[in-house]
mmCIF file of C-alpha atoms and ligand atoms in Angstrom:
data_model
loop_
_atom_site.group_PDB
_atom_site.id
_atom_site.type_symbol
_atom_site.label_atom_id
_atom_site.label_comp_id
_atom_site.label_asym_id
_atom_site.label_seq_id
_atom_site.Cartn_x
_atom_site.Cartn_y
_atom_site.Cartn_z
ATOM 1 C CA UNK A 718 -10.527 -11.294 -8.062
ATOM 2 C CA UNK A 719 -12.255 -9.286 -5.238
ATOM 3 C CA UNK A 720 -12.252 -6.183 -4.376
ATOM 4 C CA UNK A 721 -13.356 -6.772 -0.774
ATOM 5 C CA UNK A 722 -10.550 -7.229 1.249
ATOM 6 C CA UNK A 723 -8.761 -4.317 -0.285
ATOM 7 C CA UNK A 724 -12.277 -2.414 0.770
ATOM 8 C CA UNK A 725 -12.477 -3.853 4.309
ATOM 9 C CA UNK A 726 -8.296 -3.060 5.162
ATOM 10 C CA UNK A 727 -8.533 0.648 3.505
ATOM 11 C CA UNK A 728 -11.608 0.800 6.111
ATOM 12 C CA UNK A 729 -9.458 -0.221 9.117
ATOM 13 C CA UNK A 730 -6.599 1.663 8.085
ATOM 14 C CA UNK A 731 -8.639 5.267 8.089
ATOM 15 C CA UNK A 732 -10.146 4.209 11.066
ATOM 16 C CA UNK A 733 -6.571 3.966 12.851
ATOM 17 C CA UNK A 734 -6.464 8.035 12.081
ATOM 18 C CA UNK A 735 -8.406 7.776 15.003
ATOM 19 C CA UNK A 736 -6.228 5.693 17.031
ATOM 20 C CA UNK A 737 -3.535 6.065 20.060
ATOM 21 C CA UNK A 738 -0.120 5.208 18.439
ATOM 22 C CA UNK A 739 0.406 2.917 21.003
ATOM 23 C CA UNK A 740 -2.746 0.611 19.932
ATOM 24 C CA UNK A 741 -1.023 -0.714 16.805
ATOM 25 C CA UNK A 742 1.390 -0.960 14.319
ATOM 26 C CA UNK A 743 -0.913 1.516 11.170
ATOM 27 C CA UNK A 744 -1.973 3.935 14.470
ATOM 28 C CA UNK A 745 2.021 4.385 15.467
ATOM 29 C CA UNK A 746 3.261 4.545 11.423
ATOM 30 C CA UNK A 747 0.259 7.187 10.943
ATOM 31 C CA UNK A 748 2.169 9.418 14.043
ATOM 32 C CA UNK A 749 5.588 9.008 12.574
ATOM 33 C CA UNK A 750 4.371 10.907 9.658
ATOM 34 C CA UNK A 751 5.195 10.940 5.654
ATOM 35 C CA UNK A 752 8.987 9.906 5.708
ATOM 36 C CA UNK A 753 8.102 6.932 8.358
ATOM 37 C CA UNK A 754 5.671 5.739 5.712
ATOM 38 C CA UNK A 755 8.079 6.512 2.986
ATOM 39 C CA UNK A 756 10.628 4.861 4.193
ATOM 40 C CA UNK A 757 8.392 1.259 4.517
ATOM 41 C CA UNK A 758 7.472 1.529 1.269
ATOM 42 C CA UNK A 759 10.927 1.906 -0.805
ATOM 43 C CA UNK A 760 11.988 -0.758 1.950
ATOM 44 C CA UNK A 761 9.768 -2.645 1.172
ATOM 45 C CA UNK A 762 9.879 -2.374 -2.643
ATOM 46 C CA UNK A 763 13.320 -3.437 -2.397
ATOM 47 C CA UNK A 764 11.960 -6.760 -0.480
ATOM 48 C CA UNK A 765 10.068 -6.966 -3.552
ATOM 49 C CA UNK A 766 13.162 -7.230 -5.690
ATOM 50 C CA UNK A 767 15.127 -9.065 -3.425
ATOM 51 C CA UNK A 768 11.883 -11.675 -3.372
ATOM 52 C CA UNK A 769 11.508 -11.567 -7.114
ATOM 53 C CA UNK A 770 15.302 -13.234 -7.600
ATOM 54 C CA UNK A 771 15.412 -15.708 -5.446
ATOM 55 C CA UNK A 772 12.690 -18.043 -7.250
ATOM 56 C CA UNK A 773 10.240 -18.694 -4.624
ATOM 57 C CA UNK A 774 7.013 -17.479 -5.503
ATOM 58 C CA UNK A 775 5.409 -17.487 -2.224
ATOM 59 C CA UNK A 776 7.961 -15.220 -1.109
ATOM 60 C CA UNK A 777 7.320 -12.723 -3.513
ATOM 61 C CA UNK A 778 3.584 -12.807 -2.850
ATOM 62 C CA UNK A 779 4.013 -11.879 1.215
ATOM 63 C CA UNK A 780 6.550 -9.185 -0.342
ATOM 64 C CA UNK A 781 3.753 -7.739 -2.686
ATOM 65 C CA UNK A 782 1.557 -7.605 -0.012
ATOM 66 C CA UNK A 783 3.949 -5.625 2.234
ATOM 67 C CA UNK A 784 4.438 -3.980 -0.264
ATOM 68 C CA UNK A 785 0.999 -3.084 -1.375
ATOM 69 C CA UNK A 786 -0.332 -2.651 2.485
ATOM 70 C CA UNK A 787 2.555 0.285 3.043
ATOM 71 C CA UNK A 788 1.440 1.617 0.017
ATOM 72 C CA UNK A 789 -2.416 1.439 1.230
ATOM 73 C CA UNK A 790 -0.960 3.363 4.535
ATOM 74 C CA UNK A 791 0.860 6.325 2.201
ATOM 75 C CA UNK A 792 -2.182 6.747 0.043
ATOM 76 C CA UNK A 793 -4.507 7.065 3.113
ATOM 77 C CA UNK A 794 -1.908 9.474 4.815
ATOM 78 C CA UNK A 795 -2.819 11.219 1.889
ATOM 79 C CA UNK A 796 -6.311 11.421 1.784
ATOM 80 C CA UNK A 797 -6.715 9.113 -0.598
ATOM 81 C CA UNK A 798 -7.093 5.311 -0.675
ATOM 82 C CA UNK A 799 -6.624 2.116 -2.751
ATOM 83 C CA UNK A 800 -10.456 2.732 -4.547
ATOM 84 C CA UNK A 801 -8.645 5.870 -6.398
ATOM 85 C CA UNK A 802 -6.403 3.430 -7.602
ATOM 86 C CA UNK A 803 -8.401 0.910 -8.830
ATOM 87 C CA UNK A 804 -10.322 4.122 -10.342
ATOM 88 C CA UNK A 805 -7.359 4.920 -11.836
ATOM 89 C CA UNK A 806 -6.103 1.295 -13.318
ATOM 90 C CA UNK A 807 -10.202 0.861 -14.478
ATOM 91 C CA UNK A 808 -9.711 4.365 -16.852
ATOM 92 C CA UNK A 809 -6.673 2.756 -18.244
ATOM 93 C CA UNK A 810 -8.158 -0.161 -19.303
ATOM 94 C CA UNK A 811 -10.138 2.076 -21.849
ATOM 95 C CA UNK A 812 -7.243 3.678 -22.924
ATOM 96 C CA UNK A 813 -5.246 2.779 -25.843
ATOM 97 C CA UNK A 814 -1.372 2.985 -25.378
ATOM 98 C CA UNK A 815 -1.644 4.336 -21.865
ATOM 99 C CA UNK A 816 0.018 7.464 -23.055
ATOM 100 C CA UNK A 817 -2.345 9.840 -21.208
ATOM 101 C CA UNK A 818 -1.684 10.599 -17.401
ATOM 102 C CA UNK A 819 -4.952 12.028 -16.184
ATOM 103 C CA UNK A 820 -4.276 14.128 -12.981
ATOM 104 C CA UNK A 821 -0.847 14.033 -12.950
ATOM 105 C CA UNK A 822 0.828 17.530 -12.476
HETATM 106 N N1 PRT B 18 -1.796 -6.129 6.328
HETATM 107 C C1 PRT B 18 -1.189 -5.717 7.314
HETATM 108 C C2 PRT B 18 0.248 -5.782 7.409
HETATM 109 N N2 PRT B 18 1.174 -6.243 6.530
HETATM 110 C C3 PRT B 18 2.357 -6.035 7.133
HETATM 111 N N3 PRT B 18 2.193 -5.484 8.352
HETATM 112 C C4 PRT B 18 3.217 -5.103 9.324
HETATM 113 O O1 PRT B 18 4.206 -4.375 8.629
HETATM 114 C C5 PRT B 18 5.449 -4.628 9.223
HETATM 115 C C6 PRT B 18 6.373 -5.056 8.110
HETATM 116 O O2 PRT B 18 7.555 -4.518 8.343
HETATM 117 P P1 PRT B 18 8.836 -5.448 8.389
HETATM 118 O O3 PRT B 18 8.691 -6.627 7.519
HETATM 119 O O4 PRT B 18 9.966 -4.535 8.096
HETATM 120 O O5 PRT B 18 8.817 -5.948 9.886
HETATM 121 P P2 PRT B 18 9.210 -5.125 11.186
HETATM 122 O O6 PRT B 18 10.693 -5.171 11.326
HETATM 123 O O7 PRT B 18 8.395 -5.723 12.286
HETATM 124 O O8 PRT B 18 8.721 -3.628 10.890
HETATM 125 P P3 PRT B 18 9.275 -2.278 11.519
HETATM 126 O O9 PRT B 18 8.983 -2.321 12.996
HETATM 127 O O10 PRT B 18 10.725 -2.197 11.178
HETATM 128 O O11 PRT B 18 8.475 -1.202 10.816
HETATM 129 C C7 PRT B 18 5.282 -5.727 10.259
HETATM 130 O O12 PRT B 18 5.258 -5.189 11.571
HETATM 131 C C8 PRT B 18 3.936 -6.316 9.901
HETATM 132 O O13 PRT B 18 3.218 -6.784 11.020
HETATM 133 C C9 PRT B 18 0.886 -5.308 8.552
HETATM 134 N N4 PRT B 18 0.204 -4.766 9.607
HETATM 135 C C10 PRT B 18 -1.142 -4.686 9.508
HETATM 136 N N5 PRT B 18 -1.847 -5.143 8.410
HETATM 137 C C11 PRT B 18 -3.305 -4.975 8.312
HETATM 138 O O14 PRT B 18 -3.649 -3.744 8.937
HETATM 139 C C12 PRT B 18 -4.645 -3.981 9.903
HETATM 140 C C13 PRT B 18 -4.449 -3.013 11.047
HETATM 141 O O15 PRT B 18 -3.242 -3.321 11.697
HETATM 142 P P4 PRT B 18 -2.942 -2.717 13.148
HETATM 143 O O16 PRT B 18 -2.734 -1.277 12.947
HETATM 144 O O17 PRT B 18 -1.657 -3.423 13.586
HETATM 145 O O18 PRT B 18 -4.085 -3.046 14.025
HETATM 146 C C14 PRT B 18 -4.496 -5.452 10.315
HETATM 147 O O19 PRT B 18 -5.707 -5.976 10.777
HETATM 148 C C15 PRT B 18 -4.068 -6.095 9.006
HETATM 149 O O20 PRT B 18 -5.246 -6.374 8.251
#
Protein backbone atom coordinates (compact mmCIF):
# COMPACT_ATOMS: atom_id res chain seq x y z
CA UNK A 1 0.00 0.00 0.00
CA UNK A 2 1.16 3.63 -0.69
CA UNK A 3 1.05 6.37 0.99
CA UNK A 4 1.39 8.69 -2.02
CA UNK A 5 -1.78 9.45 -3.27
CA UNK A 6 -3.16 10.11 0.15
CA UNK A 7 0.11 12.64 0.29
CA UNK A 8 -0.44 14.21 -3.16
CA UNK A 9 -4.69 14.81 -2.51
CA UNK A 10 -4.04 16.20 1.26
CA UNK A 11 -1.56 18.58 -0.84
CA UNK A 12 -4.29 19.74 -3.27
CA UNK A 13 -6.84 19.92 -0.77
CA UNK A 14 -4.77 22.66 1.54
CA UNK A 15 -3.92 24.27 -1.45
CA UNK A 16 -7.79 24.90 -2.27
CA UNK A 17 -7.65 27.13 1.22
CA UNK A 18 -6.35 29.30 -1.22
CA UNK A 19 -8.94 29.03 -3.76
CA UNK A 20 -12.18 31.09 -5.10
CA UNK A 21 -15.21 28.89 -4.11
CA UNK A 22 -16.29 29.08 -7.41
CA UNK A 23 -13.04 27.16 -8.86
CA UNK A 24 -14.12 23.78 -7.47
CA UNK A 25 -15.98 21.51 -5.61
CA UNK A 26 -13.04 21.26 -2.06
CA UNK A 27 -12.62 25.42 -2.67
CA UNK A 28 -16.72 25.91 -2.39
CA UNK A 29 -17.11 22.97 0.62
CA UNK A 30 -14.02 24.83 2.40
CA UNK A 31 -16.47 28.33 2.24
CA UNK A 32 -19.53 26.54 3.45
CA UNK A 33 -17.71 25.92 6.60
CA UNK A 34 -17.70 22.97 9.42
CA UNK A 35 -21.45 21.79 9.22
CA UNK A 36 -21.18 21.76 5.15
CA UNK A 37 -18.29 19.38 5.68
CA UNK A 38 -20.08 17.64 8.43
CA UNK A 39 -22.86 17.03 6.82
CA UNK A 40 -20.81 15.09 3.63
CA UNK A 41 -19.24 13.07 5.86
CA UNK A 42 -22.20 11.38 8.05
CA UNK A 43 -23.85 11.39 4.44
CA UNK A 44 -21.56 9.83 3.24
CA UNK A 45 -20.89 7.27 6.01
CA UNK A 46 -24.33 6.26 5.60
CA UNK A 47 -23.46 5.54 1.69
CA UNK A 48 -20.99 3.45 3.30
CA UNK A 49 -23.59 1.33 5.02
CA UNK A 50 -26.01 1.43 2.47
CA UNK A 51 -22.90 0.11 0.04
CA UNK A 52 -21.77 -2.45 2.56
CA UNK A 53 -25.42 -4.44 2.25
CA UNK A 54 -26.02 -4.61 -0.97
CA UNK A 55 -23.04 -7.14 -1.88
CA UNK A 56 -21.18 -5.38 -4.49
CA UNK A 57 -17.82 -4.75 -3.51
CA UNK A 58 -16.92 -2.19 -5.96
CA UNK A 59 -19.59 -0.18 -4.66
CA UNK A 60 -18.42 -0.10 -1.33
CA UNK A 61 -14.90 0.81 -2.41
CA UNK A 62 -16.13 4.30 -4.39
CA UNK A 63 -18.24 4.69 -1.00
CA UNK A 64 -15.00 4.38 1.19
CA UNK A 65 -13.38 6.68 -0.84
CA UNK A 66 -16.14 9.32 -0.53
CA UNK A 67 -16.08 8.60 2.41
CA UNK A 68 -12.47 8.88 3.28
CA UNK A 69 -11.94 12.11 0.81
CA UNK A 70 -14.81 14.14 3.01
CA UNK A 71 -13.08 13.04 5.83
CA UNK A 72 -9.56 14.30 4.30
CA UNK A 73 -11.61 17.79 3.71
CA UNK A 74 -12.86 17.91 7.71
CA UNK A 75 -9.43 17.06 8.99
CA UNK A 76 -7.77 19.78 6.81
CA UNK A 77 -10.61 22.31 7.83
CA UNK A 78 -9.09 21.53 10.91
CA UNK A 79 -5.65 22.06 10.59
CA UNK A 80 -4.82 18.83 10.44
CA UNK A 81 -4.51 16.22 7.67
CA UNK A 82 -4.62 12.48 6.81
CA UNK A 83 -0.49 12.12 7.87
CA UNK A 84 -1.82 12.71 11.66
CA UNK A 85 -3.82 9.88 11.04
CA UNK A 86 -1.67 7.54 9.72
CA UNK A 87 0.58 8.91 12.77
CA UNK A 88 -2.00 8.00 14.81
CA UNK A 89 -3.00 4.28 13.35
CA UNK A 90 1.24 3.70 13.18
CA UNK A 91 1.31 4.34 17.39
CA UNK A 92 -1.42 1.84 17.62
CA UNK A 93 0.19 -0.72 15.98
CA UNK A 94 2.69 -0.75 19.01
CA UNK A 95 0.11 -0.80 21.33
CA UNK A 96 -1.27 -3.78 22.94
CA UNK A 97 -5.16 -3.82 23.37
CA UNK A 98 -5.57 -0.34 21.97
CA UNK A 99 -6.89 0.73 25.29
CA UNK A 100 -4.91 4.00 25.42
CA UNK A 101 -6.31 7.15 23.53
CA UNK A 102 -3.32 9.44 23.26
CA UNK A 103 -4.59 13.08 22.75
CA UNK A 104 -7.96 12.58 23.18
CA UNK A 105 -9.62 15.09 25.67
N1 LIG B 1 -11.35 12.67 -4.52
C1 LIG B 1 -12.14 13.58 -4.79
C2 LIG B 1 -13.57 13.41 -4.68
N2 LIG B 1 -14.31 12.34 -4.28
C3 LIG B 1 -15.58 12.76 -4.35
N3 LIG B 1 -15.66 14.03 -4.79
C4 LIG B 1 -16.85 14.85 -5.00
O1 LIG B 1 -17.66 14.72 -3.86
C5 LIG B 1 -19.00 14.81 -4.25
C6 LIG B 1 -19.69 13.60 -3.67
O2 LIG B 1 -20.88 13.97 -3.26
P1 LIG B 1 -22.17 13.20 -3.77
O3 LIG B 1 -21.87 11.79 -4.06
O4 LIG B 1 -23.19 13.46 -2.73
O5 LIG B 1 -22.46 13.93 -5.13
P2 LIG B 1 -23.09 15.37 -5.34
O6 LIG B 1 -24.57 15.24 -5.24
O7 LIG B 1 -22.53 15.86 -6.64
O8 LIG B 1 -22.52 16.25 -4.13
P3 LIG B 1 -23.16 17.55 -3.48
O9 LIG B 1 -23.18 18.62 -4.55
O10 LIG B 1 -24.51 17.17 -2.98
O11 LIG B 1 -22.22 17.89 -2.36
C7 LIG B 1 -19.07 14.82 -5.77
O12 LIG B 1 -19.30 16.13 -6.26
C8 LIG B 1 -17.69 14.34 -6.16
O13 LIG B 1 -17.23 14.91 -7.36
C9 LIG B 1 -14.41 14.47 -5.00
N4 LIG B 1 -13.95 15.69 -5.41
C10 LIG B 1 -12.61 15.85 -5.50
N5 LIG B 1 -11.71 14.85 -5.20
C11 LIG B 1 -10.25 15.09 -5.24
O14 LIG B 1 -10.02 16.42 -4.81
C12 LIG B 1 -9.24 17.09 -5.79
C13 LIG B 1 -9.65 18.54 -5.82
O15 LIG B 1 -10.97 18.63 -6.29
P4 LIG B 1 -11.54 20.05 -6.77
O16 LIG B 1 -11.67 20.86 -5.56
O17 LIG B 1 -12.90 19.70 -7.38
O18 LIG B 1 -10.61 20.60 -7.78
C14 LIG B 1 -9.50 16.35 -7.11
O19 LIG B 1 -8.42 16.48 -7.99
C15 LIG B 1 -9.67 14.92 -6.64
O20 LIG B 1 -8.37 14.34 -6.51
Amino acid sequence: MSNDTLQRLSGTIEARKNAAPESSYVAKLFSKGDDAILKKVIEEAGEVLLAAKDGDRQHLVYEVADLWFHSMVLLAHKGLSADDVLQELARREGVSGITEKAGRK
